[in-house]
Short mmCIF file of C-alpha atoms in Angstrom, two decimals:
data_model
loop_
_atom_site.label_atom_id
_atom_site.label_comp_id
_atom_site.label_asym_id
_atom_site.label_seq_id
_atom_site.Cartn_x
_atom_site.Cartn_y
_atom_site.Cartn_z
CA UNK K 1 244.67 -75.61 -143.01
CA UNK K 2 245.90 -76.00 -139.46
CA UNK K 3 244.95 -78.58 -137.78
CA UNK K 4 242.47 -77.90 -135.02
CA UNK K 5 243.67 -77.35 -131.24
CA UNK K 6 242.41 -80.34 -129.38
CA UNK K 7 239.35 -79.99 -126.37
CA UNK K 8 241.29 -79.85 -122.88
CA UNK K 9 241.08 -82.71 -120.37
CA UNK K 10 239.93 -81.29 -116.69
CA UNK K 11 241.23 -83.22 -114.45
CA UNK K 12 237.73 -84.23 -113.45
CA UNK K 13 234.37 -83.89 -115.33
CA UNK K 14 231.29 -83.28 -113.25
CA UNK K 15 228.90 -82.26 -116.38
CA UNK K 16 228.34 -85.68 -117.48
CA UNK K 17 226.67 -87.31 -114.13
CA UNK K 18 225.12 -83.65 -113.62
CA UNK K 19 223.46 -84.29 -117.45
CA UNK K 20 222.67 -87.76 -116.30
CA UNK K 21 220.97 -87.16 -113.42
CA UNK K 22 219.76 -83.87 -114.83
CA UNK K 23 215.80 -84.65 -113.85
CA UNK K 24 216.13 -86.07 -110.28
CA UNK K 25 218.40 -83.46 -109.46
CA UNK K 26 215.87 -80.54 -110.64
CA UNK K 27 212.85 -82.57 -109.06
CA UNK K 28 214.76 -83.19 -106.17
CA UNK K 29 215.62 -79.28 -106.04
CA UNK K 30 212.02 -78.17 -106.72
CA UNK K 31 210.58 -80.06 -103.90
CA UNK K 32 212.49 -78.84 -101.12
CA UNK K 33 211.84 -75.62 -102.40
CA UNK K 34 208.29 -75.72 -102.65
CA UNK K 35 208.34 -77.89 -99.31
CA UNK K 36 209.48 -74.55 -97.00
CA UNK K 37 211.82 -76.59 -95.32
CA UNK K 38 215.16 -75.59 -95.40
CA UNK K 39 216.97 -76.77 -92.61
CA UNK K 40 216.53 -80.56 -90.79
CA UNK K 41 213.55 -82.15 -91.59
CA UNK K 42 212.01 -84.96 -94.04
CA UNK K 43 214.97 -84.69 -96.59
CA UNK K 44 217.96 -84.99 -94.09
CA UNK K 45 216.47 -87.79 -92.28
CA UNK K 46 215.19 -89.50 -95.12
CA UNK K 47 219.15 -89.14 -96.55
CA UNK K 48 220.43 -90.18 -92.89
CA UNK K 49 218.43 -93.99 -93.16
CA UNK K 50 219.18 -94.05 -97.25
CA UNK K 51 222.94 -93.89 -96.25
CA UNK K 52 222.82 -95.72 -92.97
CA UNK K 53 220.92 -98.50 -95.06
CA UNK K 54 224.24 -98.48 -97.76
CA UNK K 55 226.67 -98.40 -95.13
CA UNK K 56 225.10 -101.08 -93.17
CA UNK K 57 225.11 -99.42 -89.81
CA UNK K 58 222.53 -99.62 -87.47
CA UNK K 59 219.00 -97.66 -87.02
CA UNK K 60 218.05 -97.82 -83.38
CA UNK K 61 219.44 -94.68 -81.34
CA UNK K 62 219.48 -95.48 -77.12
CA UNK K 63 217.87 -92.50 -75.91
CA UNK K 64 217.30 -92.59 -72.05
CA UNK K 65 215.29 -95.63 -71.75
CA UNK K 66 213.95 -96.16 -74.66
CA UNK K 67 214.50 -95.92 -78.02
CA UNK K 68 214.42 -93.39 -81.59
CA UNK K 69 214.28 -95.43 -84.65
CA UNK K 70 216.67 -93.22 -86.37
CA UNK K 71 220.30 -94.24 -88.03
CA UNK K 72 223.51 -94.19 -87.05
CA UNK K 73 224.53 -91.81 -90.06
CA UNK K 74 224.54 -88.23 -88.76
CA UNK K 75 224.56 -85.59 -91.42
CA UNK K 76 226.52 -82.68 -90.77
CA UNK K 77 228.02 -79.80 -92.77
CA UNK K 78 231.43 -80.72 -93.95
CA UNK K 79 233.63 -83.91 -93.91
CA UNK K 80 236.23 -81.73 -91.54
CA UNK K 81 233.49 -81.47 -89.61
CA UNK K 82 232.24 -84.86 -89.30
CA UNK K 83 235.89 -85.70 -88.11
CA UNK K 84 235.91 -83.18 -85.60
CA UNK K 85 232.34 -84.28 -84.08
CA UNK K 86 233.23 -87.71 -84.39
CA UNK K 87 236.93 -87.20 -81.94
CA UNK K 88 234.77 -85.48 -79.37
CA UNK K 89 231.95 -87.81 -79.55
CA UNK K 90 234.46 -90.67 -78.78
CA UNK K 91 235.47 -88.68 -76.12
CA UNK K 92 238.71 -87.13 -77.24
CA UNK K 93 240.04 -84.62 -74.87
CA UNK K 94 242.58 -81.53 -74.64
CA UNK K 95 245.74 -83.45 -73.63
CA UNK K 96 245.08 -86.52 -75.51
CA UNK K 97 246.97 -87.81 -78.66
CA UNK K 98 245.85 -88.82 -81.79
CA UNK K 99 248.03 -91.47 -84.13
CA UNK K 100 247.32 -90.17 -88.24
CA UNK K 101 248.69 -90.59 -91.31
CA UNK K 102 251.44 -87.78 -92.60
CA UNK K 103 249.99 -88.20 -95.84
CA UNK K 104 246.92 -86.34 -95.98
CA UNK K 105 244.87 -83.58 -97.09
CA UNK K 106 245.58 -80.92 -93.93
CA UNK K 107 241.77 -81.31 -92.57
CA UNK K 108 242.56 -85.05 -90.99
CA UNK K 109 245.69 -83.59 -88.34
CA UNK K 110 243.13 -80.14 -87.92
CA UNK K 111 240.46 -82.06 -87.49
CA UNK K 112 242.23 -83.57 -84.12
CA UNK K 113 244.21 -80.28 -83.09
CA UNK K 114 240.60 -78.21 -83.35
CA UNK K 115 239.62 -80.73 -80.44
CA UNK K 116 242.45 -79.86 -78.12
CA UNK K 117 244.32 -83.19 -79.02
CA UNK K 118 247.81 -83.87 -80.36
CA UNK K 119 248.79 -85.17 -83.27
CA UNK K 120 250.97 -87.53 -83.82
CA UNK K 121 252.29 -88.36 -87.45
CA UNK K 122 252.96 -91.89 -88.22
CA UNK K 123 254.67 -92.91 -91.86
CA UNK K 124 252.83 -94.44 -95.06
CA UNK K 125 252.97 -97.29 -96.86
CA UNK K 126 255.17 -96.66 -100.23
CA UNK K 127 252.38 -98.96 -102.43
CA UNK K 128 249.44 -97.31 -101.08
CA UNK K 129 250.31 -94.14 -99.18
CA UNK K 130 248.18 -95.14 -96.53
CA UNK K 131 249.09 -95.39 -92.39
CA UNK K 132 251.62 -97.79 -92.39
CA UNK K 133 250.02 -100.45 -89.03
CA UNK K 134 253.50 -101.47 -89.06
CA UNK K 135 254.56 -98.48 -87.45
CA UNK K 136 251.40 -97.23 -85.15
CA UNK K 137 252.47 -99.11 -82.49
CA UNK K 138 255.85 -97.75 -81.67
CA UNK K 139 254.02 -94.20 -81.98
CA UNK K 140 251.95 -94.79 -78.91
CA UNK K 141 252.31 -93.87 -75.73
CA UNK K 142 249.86 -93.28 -72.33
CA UNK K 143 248.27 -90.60 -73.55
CA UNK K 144 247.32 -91.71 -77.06
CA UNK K 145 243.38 -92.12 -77.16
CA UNK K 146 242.98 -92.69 -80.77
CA UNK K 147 244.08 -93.27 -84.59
CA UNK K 148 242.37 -91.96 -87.53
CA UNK K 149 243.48 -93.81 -90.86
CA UNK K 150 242.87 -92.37 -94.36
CA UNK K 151 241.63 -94.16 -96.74
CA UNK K 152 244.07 -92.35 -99.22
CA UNK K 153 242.26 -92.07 -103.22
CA UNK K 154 239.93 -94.46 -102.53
CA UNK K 155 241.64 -97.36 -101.51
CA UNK K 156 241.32 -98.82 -98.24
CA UNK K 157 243.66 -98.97 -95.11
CA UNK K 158 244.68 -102.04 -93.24
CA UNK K 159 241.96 -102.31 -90.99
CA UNK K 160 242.42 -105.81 -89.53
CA UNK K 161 245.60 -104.54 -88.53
CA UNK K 162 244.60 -101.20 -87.13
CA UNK K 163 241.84 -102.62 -85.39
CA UNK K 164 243.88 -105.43 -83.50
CA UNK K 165 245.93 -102.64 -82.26
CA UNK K 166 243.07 -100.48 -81.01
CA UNK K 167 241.81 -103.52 -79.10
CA UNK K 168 245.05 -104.24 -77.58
CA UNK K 169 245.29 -100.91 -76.25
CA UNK K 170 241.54 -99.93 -75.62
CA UNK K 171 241.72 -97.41 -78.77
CA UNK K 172 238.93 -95.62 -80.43
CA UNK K 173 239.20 -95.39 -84.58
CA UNK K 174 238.11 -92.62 -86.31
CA UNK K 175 237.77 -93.85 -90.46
CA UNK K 176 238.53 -90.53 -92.49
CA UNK K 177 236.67 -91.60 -95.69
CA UNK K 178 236.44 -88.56 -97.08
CA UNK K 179 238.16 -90.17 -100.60
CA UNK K 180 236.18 -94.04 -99.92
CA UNK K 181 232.22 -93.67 -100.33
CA UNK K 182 231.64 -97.06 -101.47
CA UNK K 183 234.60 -98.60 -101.01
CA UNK K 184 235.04 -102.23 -99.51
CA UNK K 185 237.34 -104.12 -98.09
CA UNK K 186 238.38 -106.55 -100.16
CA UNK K 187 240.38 -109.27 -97.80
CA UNK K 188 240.62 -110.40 -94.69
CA UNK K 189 237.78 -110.14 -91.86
CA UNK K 190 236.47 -107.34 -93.08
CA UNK K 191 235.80 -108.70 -96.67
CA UNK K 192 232.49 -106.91 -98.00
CA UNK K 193 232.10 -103.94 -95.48
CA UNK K 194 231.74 -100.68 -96.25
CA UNK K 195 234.85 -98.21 -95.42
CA UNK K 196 233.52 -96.43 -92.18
CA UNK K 197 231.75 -99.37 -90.92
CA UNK K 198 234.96 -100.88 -89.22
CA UNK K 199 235.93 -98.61 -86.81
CA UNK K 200 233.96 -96.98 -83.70
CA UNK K 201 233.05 -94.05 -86.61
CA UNK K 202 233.22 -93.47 -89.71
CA UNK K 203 233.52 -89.47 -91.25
CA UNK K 204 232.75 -88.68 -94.83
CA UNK K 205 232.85 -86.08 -97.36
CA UNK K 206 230.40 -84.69 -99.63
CA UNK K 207 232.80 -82.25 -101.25
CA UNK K 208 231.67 -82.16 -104.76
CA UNK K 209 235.26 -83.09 -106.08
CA UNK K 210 234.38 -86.79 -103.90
CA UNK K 211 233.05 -90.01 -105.24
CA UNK K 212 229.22 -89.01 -103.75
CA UNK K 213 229.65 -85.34 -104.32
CA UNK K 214 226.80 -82.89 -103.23
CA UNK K 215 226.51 -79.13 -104.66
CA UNK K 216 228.35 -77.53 -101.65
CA UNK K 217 229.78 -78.41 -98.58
CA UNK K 218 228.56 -81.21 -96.19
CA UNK K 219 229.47 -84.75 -94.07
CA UNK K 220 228.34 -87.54 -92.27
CA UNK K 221 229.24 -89.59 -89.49
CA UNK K 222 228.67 -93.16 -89.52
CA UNK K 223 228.94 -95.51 -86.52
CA UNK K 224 227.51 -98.72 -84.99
CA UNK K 225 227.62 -97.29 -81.25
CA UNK K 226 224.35 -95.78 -80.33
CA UNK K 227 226.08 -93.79 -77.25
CA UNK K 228 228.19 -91.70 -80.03
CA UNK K 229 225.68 -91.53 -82.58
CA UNK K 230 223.54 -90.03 -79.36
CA UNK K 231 226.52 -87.78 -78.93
CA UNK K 232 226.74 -86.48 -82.67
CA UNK K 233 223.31 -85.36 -82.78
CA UNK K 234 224.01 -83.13 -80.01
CA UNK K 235 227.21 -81.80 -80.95
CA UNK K 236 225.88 -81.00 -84.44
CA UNK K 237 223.40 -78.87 -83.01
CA UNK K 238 224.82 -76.44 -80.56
CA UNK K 239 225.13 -79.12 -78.06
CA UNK K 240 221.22 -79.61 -77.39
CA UNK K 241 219.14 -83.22 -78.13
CA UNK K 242 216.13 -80.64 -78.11
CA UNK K 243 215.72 -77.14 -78.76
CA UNK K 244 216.60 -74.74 -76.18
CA UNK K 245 218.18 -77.67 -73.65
CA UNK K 246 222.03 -77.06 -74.60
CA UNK K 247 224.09 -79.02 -72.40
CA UNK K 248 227.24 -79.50 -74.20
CA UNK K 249 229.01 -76.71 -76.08
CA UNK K 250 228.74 -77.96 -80.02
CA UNK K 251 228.52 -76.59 -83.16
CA UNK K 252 226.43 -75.01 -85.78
CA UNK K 253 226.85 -78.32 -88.01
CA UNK K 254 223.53 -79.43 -89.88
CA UNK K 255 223.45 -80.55 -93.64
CA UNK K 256 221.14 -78.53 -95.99
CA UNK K 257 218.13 -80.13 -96.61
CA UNK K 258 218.59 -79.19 -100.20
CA UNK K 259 222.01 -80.46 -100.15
CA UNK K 260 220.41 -83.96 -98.62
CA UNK K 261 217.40 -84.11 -101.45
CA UNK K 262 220.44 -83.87 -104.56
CA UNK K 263 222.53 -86.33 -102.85
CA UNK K 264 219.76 -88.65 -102.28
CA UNK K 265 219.24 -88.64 -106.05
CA UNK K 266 223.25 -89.48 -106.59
CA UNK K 267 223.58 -92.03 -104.01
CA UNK K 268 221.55 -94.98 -105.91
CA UNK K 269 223.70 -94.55 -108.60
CA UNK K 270 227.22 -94.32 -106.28
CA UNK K 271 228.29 -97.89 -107.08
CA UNK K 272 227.57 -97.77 -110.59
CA UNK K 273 229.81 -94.73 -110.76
CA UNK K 274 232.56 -96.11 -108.57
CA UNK K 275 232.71 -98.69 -111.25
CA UNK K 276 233.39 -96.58 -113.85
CA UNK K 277 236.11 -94.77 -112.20
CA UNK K 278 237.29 -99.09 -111.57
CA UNK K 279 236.85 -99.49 -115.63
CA UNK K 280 239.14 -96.01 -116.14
CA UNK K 281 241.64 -97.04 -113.70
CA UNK K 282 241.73 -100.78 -115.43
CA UNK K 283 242.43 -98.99 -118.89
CA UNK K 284 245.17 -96.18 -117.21
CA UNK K 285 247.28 -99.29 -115.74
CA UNK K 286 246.95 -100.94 -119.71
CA UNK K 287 248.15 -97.75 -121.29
CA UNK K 288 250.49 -97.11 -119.13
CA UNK K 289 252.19 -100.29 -118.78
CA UNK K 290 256.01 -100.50 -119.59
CA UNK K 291 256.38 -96.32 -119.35
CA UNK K 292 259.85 -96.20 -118.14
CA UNK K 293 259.77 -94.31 -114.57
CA UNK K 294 256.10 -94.49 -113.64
CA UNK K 295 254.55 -96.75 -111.25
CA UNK K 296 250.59 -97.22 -111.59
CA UNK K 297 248.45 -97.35 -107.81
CA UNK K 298 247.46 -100.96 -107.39
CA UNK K 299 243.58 -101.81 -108.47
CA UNK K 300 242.97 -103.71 -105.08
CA UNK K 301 239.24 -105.11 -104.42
CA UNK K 302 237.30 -102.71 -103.10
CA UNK K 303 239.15 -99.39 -104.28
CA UNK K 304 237.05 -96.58 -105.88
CA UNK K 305 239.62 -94.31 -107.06
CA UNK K 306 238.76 -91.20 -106.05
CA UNK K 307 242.19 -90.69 -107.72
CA UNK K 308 244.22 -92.00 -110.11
CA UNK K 309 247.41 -91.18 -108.28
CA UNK K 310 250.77 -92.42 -110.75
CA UNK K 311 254.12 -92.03 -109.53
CA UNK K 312 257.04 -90.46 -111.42
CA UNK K 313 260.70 -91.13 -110.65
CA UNK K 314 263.66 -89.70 -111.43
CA UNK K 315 262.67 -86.15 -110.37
CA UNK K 316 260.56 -85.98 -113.63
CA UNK K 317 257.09 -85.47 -111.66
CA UNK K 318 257.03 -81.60 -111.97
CA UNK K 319 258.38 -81.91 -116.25
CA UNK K 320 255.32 -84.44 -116.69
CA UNK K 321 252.64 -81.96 -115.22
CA UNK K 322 253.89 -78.95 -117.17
CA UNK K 323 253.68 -81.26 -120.42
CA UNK K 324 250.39 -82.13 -119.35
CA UNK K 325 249.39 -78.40 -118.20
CA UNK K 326 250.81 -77.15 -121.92
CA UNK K 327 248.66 -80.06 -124.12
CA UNK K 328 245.79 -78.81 -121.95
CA UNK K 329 244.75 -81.78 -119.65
CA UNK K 330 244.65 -81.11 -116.33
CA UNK K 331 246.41 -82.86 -113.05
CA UNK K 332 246.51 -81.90 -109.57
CA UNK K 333 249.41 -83.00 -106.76
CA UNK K 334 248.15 -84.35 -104.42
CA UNK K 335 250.14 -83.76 -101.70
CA UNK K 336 252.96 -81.45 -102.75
CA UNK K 337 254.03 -81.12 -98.92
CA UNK K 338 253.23 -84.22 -96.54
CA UNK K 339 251.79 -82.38 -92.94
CA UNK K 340 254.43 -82.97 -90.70
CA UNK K 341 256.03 -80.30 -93.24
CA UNK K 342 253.42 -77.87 -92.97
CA UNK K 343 254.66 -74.73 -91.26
CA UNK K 344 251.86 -75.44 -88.64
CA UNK K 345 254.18 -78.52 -87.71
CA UNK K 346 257.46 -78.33 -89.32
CA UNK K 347 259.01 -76.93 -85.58
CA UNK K 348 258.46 -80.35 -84.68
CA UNK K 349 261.34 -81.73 -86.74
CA UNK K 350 259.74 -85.07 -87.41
CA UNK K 351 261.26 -87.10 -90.47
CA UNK K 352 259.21 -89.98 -92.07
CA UNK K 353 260.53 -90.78 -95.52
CA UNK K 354 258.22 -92.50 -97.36
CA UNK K 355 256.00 -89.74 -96.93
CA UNK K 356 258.32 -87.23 -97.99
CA UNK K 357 259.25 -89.30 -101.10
CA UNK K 358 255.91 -89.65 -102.16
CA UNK K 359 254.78 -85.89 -101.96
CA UNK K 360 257.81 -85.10 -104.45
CA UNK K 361 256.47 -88.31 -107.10
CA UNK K 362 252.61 -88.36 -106.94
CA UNK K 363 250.69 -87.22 -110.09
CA UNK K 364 246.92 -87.31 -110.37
CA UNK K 365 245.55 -87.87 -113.61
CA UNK K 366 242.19 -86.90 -115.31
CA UNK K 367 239.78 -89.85 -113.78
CA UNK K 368 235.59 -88.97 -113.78
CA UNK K 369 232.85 -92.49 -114.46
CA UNK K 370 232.80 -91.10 -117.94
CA UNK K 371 235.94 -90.40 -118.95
CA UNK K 372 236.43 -91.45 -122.70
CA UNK K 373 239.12 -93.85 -123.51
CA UNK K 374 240.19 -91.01 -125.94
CA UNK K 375 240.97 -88.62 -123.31
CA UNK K 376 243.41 -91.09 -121.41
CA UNK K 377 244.97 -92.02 -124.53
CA UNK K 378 245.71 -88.22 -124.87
CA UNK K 379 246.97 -88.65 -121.07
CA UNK K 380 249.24 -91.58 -121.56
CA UNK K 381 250.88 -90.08 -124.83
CA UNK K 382 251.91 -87.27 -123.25
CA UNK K 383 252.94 -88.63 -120.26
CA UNK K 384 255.44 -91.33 -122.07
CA UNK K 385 256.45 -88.22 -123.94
CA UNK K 386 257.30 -86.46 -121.26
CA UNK K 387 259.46 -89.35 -118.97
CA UNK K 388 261.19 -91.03 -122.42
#
């Protein structure tokens, strides 16, 4: 009798912490249901302080004269968003220019465009395909206002070096962390923060692909300057601090209150999760040790692997996914085309190598807090099939 076709891999598993949390999540859901209130309210502001409190960013708000005990976590409706909110609440203006990385999902460079800035694409580091701080300074000019790193998969950028830069020339940082919930820095000053705690704000993601994944779309903006926190609030909400008093043009940007009740079930839980994706990243560098052609991301303290991101040499990237896609485990590239080679921004003619030469090696491989050591056997097996 034939042996028995074996389960597919996804690429990522979201049924096992949905099982997990299975009776939080359904309380969680029932009470904002019952509760009438839909939009703002108890839940978001309860999720606001709750994430504020993990982050370790501040809770008192300047408002005039005095002062609204509320964090410095605004909740939004997307991660693009909370980059978007966060430019313009740092005062990023039409005619400004923004320094990014040119390896990143397409959201980071809209993000500053949407605004009415410029971007300007700066090279990554080959080891960690994050902003190279190496090469930010040589991209700068009078008009630049800002820089937005990525914290690319999970791990984190070099902020003490980004941040000596900004002070030198009176920059504001922007933390894209839509990949880094829960990641710290691991060395240097920083040692123990929280990604999006360094900079003057800090946007993340609650995609439900991300390591603190909600049921839908939604953001938040972290930051330890009441004056943009201030800001956020009103931008979020059509540009009013109260109803009906719109002074600012803004957006139509508020987190679901349902969407802040499940996450506020997850988020206890975050760093016991982020250690799981640690464990499966620990055994994927074991197993994959000594495979001719394929260079594992480092495990550096402090990074949550949103992704486990392998390299493949030798123009073997694209046979190692189809082996992979034909034993039925998933992968994902990402990014097949670095965004200075987006058509939006290809007329520009920019070169930067090490981005280019990473978008045509990266491989993602199946990584969840659960995955089975089974599974990434399955993974590595096929992979060393594929490159021998």
């Amino acid at each position: 009798m034939p042996d028995s076709p074996a389960e597919p891999i996804p690429v990522l598993d979201l049924q096992p912490e949905i099982e997990a949390r299975w009776e939080g999540l359904s309380a969680a859901a029932e009470r904002v249901l019952r509760s009438g209130r839909f939009i703002g309210g108890p839940e978001v502001e309860a999720f606001e302080a709750e994430a504020a409190a993990y982050l370790d960013v501040p809770h008192a708000v300047a408002v005039n004269s005095g002062t609204l005990d509320v964090p410095h976590a605004v909740a939004v409706n997307s991660g693009t968003d909370a980059l978007v909110i966060g430019l313009r609440a740092l005062g990023v203006s039409p005619g400004d220019e923004v320094v990014t990385s040119a390896f990143t999902f397409f959201a980071t460079p809209e993000s500053i465009g949407v605004v009415g800035a410029r971007e300007v694409f700066v090279d990554v580091e080959a080891d960690s395909g994050n902003i190279d701080p190496a090469l930010i300074e040589e991209a700068l000019t009078d008009r630049t206002r800002a820089i937005v790193p990525v914290h690319l998969f999970g791990r984190p950028a070099d902020m003490d070096a980004i941040m000596d830069i900004a002070a030198r020339r009176g920059l504001a940082v922007v933390e894209d962390c839509a990949q880094s919930f829960g990641a710290r820095f691991g060395h240097g000053r920083y040692t123990g923060r929280q990604s999006g705690s360094i900079g003057h704000a800090g946007a993340f993601s609650f995609y439900p692909t991300k390591n603190l994944g909600g049921f839908g779309d939604g953001g938040l903006l972290a930051t330890s300057d009441a004056s943009v926190a201030r800001r956020a609030r009103v931008l979020r909400d059509h540009g009013a601090d109260r109803r009906d008093d719109h002074h600012a043009l803004g957006y139509n940007s508020r987190l679901d209150a349902l969407q802040a009740a499940l996450l506020r079930v997850k988020l206890p839980h975050l760093d016991a999760a982020n250690e799981g994706r640690r464990a499966a990243a620990v055994r994927y560098d074991e197993l994959l040790a000594g495979v001719p052609g394929v260079v594992t991301p480092e495990a550096t303290p402090g990074h949550v692997f949103h992704q486990y991101t392998i390299r493949v040499a030798g123009g073997k990237r694209d046979a190692v996914r189809e082996a992979l896609t034909a034993a039925g485990i998933g992968s994902m590239v990402y990014y097949p085309v670095p965004c200075h080679r987006l058509p939006v921004y290809v007329d520009r003619g920019i070169s930067l190598p090490v981005a280019e030469r990473l978008a045509e090696e990266v491989l993602s491989l199946p990584v969840w807090p659960a995955i089975e050591a089974e599974a990434q056997e399955r993974v590595r097996d096929v992979v060393a099939s594929a490159v021998g």
